[in-house]
PDB file of C-alpha atoms in Angstrom:
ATOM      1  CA  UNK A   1     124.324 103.758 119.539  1.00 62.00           C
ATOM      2  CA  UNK A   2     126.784 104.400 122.742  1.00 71.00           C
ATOM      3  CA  UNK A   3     129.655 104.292 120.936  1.00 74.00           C
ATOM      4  CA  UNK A   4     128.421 106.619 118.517  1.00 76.00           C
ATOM      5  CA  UNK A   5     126.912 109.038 121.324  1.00 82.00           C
ATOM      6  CA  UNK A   6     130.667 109.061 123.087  1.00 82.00           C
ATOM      7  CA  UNK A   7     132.563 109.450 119.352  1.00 81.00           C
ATOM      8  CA  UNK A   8     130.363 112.582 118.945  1.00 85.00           C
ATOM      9  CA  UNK A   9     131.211 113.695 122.395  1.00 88.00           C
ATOM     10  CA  UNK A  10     134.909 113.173 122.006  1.00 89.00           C
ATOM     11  CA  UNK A  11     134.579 114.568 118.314  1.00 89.00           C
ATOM     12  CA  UNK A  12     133.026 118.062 120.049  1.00 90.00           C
ATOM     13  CA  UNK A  13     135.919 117.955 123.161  1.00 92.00           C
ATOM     14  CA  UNK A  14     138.421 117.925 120.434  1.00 92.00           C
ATOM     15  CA  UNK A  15     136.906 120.832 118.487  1.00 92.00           C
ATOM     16  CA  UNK A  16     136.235 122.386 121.989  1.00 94.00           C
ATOM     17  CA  UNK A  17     140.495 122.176 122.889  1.00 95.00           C
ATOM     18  CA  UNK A  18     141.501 123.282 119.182  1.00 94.00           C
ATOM     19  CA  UNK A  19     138.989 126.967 119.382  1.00 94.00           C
ATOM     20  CA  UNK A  20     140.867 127.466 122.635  1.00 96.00           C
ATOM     21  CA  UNK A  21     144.427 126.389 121.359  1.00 95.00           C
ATOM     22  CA  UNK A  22     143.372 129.126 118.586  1.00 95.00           C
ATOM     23  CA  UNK A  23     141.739 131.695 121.409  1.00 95.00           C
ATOM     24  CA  UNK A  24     145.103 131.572 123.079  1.00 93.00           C
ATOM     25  CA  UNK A  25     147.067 131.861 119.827  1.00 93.00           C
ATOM     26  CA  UNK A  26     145.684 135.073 119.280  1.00 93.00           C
ATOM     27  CA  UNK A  27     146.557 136.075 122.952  1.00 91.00           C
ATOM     28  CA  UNK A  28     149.972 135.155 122.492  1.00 90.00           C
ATOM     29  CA  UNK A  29     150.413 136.626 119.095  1.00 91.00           C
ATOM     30  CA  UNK A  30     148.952 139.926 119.985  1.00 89.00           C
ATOM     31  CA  UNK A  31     151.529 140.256 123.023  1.00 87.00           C
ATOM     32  CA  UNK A  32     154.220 139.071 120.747  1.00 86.00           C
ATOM     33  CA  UNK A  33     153.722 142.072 118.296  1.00 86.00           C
ATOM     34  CA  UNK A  34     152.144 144.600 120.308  1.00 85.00           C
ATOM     35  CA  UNK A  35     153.413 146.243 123.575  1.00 82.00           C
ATOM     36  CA  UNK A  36     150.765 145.579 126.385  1.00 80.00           C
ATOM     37  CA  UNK A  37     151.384 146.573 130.107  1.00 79.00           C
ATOM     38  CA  UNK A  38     149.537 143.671 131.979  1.00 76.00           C
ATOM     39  CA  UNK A  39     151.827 141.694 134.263  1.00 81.00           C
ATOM     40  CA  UNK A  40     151.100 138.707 132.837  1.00 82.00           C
ATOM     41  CA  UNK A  41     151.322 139.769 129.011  1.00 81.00           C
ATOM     42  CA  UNK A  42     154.997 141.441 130.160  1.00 83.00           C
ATOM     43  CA  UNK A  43     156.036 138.269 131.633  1.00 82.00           C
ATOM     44  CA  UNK A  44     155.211 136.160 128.839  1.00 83.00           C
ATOM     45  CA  UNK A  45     156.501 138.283 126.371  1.00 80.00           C
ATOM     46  CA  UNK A  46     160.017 137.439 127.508  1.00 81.00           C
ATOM     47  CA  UNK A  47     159.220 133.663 126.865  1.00 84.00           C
ATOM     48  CA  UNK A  48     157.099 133.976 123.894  1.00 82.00           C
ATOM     49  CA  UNK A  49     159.908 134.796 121.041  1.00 79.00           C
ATOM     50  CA  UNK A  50     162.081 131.772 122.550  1.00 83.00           C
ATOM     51  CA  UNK A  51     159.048 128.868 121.702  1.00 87.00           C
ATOM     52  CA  UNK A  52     157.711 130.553 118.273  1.00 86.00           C
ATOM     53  CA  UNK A  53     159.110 127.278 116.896  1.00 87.00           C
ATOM     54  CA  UNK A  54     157.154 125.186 119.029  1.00 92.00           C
ATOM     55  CA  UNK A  55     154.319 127.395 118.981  1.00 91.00           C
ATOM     56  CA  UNK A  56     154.085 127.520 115.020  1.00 92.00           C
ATOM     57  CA  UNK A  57     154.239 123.654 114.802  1.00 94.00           C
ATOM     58  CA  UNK A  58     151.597 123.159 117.461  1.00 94.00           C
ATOM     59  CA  UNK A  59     149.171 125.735 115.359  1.00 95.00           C
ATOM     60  CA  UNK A  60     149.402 123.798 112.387  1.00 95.00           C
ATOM     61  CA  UNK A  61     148.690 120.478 113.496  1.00 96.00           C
ATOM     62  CA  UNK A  62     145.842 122.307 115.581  1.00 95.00           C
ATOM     63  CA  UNK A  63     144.316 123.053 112.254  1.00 95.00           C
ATOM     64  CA  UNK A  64     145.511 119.949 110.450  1.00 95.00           C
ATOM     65  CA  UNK A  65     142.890 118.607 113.614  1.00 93.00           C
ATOM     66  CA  UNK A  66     140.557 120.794 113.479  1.00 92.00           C
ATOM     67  CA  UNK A  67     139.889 120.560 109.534  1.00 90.00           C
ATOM     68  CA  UNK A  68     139.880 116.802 109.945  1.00 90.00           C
ATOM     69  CA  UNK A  69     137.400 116.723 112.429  1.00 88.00           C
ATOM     70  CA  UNK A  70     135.149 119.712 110.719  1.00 86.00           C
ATOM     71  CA  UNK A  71     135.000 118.385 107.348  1.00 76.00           C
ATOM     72  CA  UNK A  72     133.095 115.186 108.457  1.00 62.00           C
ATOM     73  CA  UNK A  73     130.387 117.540 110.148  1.00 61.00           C
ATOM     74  CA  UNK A  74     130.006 120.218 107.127  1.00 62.00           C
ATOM     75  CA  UNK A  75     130.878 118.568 103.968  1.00 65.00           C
ATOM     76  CA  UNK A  76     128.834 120.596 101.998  1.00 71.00           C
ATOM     77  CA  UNK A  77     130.091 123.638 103.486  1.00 75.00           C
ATOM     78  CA  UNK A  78     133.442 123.929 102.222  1.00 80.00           C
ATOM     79  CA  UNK A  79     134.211 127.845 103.228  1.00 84.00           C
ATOM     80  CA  UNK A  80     133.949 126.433 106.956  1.00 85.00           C
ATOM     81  CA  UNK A  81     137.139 124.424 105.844  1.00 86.00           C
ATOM     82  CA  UNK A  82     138.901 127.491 103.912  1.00 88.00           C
ATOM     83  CA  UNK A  83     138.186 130.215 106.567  1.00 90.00           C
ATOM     84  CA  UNK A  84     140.180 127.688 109.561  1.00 90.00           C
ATOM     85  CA  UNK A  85     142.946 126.682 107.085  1.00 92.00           C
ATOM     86  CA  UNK A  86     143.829 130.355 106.235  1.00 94.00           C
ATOM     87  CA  UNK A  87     143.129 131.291 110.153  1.00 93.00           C
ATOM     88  CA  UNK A  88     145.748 128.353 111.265  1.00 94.00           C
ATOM     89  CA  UNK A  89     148.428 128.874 109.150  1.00 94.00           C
ATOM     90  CA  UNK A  90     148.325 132.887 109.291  1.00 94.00           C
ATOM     91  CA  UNK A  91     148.203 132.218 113.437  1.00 94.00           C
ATOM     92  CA  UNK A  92     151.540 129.690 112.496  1.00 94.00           C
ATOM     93  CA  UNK A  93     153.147 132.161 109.980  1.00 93.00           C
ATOM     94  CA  UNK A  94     152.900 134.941 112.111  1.00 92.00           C
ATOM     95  CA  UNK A  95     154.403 133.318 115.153  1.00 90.00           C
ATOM     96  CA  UNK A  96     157.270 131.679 112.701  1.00 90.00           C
ATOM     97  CA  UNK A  97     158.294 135.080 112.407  1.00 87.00           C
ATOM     98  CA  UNK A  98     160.625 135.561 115.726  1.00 84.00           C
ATOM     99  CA  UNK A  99     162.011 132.541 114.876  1.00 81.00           C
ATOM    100  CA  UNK A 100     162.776 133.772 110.919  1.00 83.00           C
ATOM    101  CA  UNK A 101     164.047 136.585 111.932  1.00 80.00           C
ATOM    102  CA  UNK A 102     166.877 135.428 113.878  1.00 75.00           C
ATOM    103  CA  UNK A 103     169.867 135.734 112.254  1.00 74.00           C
ATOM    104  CA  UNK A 104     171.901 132.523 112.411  1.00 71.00           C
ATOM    105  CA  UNK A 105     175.089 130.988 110.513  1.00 66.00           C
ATOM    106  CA  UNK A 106     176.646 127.773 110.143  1.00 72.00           C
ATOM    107  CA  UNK A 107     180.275 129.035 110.389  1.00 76.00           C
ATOM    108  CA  UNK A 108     179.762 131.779 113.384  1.00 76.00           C
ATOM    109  CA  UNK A 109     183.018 130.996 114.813  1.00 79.00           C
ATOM    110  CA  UNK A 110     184.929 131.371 111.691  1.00 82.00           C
ATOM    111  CA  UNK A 111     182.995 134.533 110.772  1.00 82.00           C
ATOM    112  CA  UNK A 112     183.844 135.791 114.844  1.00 82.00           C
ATOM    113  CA  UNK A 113     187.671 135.342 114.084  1.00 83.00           C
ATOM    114  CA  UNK A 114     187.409 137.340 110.731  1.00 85.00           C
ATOM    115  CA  UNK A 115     185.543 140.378 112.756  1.00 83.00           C
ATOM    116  CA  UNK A 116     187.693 140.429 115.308  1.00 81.00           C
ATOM    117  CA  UNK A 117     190.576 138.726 114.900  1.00 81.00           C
ATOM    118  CA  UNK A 118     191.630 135.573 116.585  1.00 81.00           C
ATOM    119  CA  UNK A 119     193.702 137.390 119.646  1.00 81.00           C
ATOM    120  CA  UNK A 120     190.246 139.866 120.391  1.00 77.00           C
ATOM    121  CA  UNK A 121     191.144 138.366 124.636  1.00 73.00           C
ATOM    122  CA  UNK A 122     194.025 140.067 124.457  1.00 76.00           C
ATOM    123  CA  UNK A 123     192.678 143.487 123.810  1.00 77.00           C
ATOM    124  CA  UNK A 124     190.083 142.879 126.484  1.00 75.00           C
ATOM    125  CA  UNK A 125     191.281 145.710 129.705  1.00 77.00           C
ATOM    126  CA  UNK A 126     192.656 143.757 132.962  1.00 76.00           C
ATOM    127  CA  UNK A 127     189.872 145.826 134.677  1.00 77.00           C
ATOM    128  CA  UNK A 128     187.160 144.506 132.694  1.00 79.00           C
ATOM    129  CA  UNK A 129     188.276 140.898 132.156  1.00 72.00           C
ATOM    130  CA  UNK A 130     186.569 139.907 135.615  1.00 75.00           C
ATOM    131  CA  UNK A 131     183.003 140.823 134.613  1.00 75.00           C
ATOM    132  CA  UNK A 132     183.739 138.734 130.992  1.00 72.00           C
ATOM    133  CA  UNK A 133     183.120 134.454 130.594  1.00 67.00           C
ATOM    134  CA  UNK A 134     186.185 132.070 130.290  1.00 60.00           C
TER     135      UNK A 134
END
């Protein structure tokens, strides 16, 4: 009887952290895609578009959790099940976008040289070259 008392307690923590890690989702995807003024929001938004990797992978296995531990309380209500699976991955699709969006290409130095030519340093003004990297 104990150890089912503390399995249910545990079971209700868990649900407890994944409804915040959701709350907070929505925080951080509404400051991701909207501007808001708040000196915290500001800060965060500089951060925010660097871990939308991390942040998409943590959302899904938030509501991989969260719809393991649901469906043993409501089996017979299924739409509980639907409503967080389409809520968890639209929370992780939405912050995958940042990272989708980024261009990137496997040959970037190759494509660089064809831009701008493989001598582009020398064209670079004497006055200038200080300020540039080695």
């Amino acid at each position: 009887m104990i150890k089912f008392k503390k399995m249910n307690i545990l079971k209700i923590f868990l649900i407890g952290i994944c409804v915040l890690t959701f709350i907070v989702g929505i925080y951080f995807t509404a400051i991701l895609f909207f501007e808001i003024p708040d000196g915290l929001a500001m800060t965060l938004s500089y951060f925010l578009g660097q871990i939308s990797g991390f942040l998409t992978i943590l959302y899904i296995l938030t509501t991989i959790l969260l719809l393991k531990l649901v469906s043993t309380r409501y089996k017979k209500k299924a739409w509980i099940s639907k409503i967080i699976l389409i809520f968890g991955f639209s929370l992780a699709l939405l912050n995958s976008l940042p990272l989708i969006a980024t261009p990137f290409s496997i040959h970037a130095e190759n494509e660089f040289n064809l831009a701008y030519g493989s001598d582009w340093r020398s064209t670079i003004p004497n006055q200038i070259e200080s300020y540039m990297s080695p």
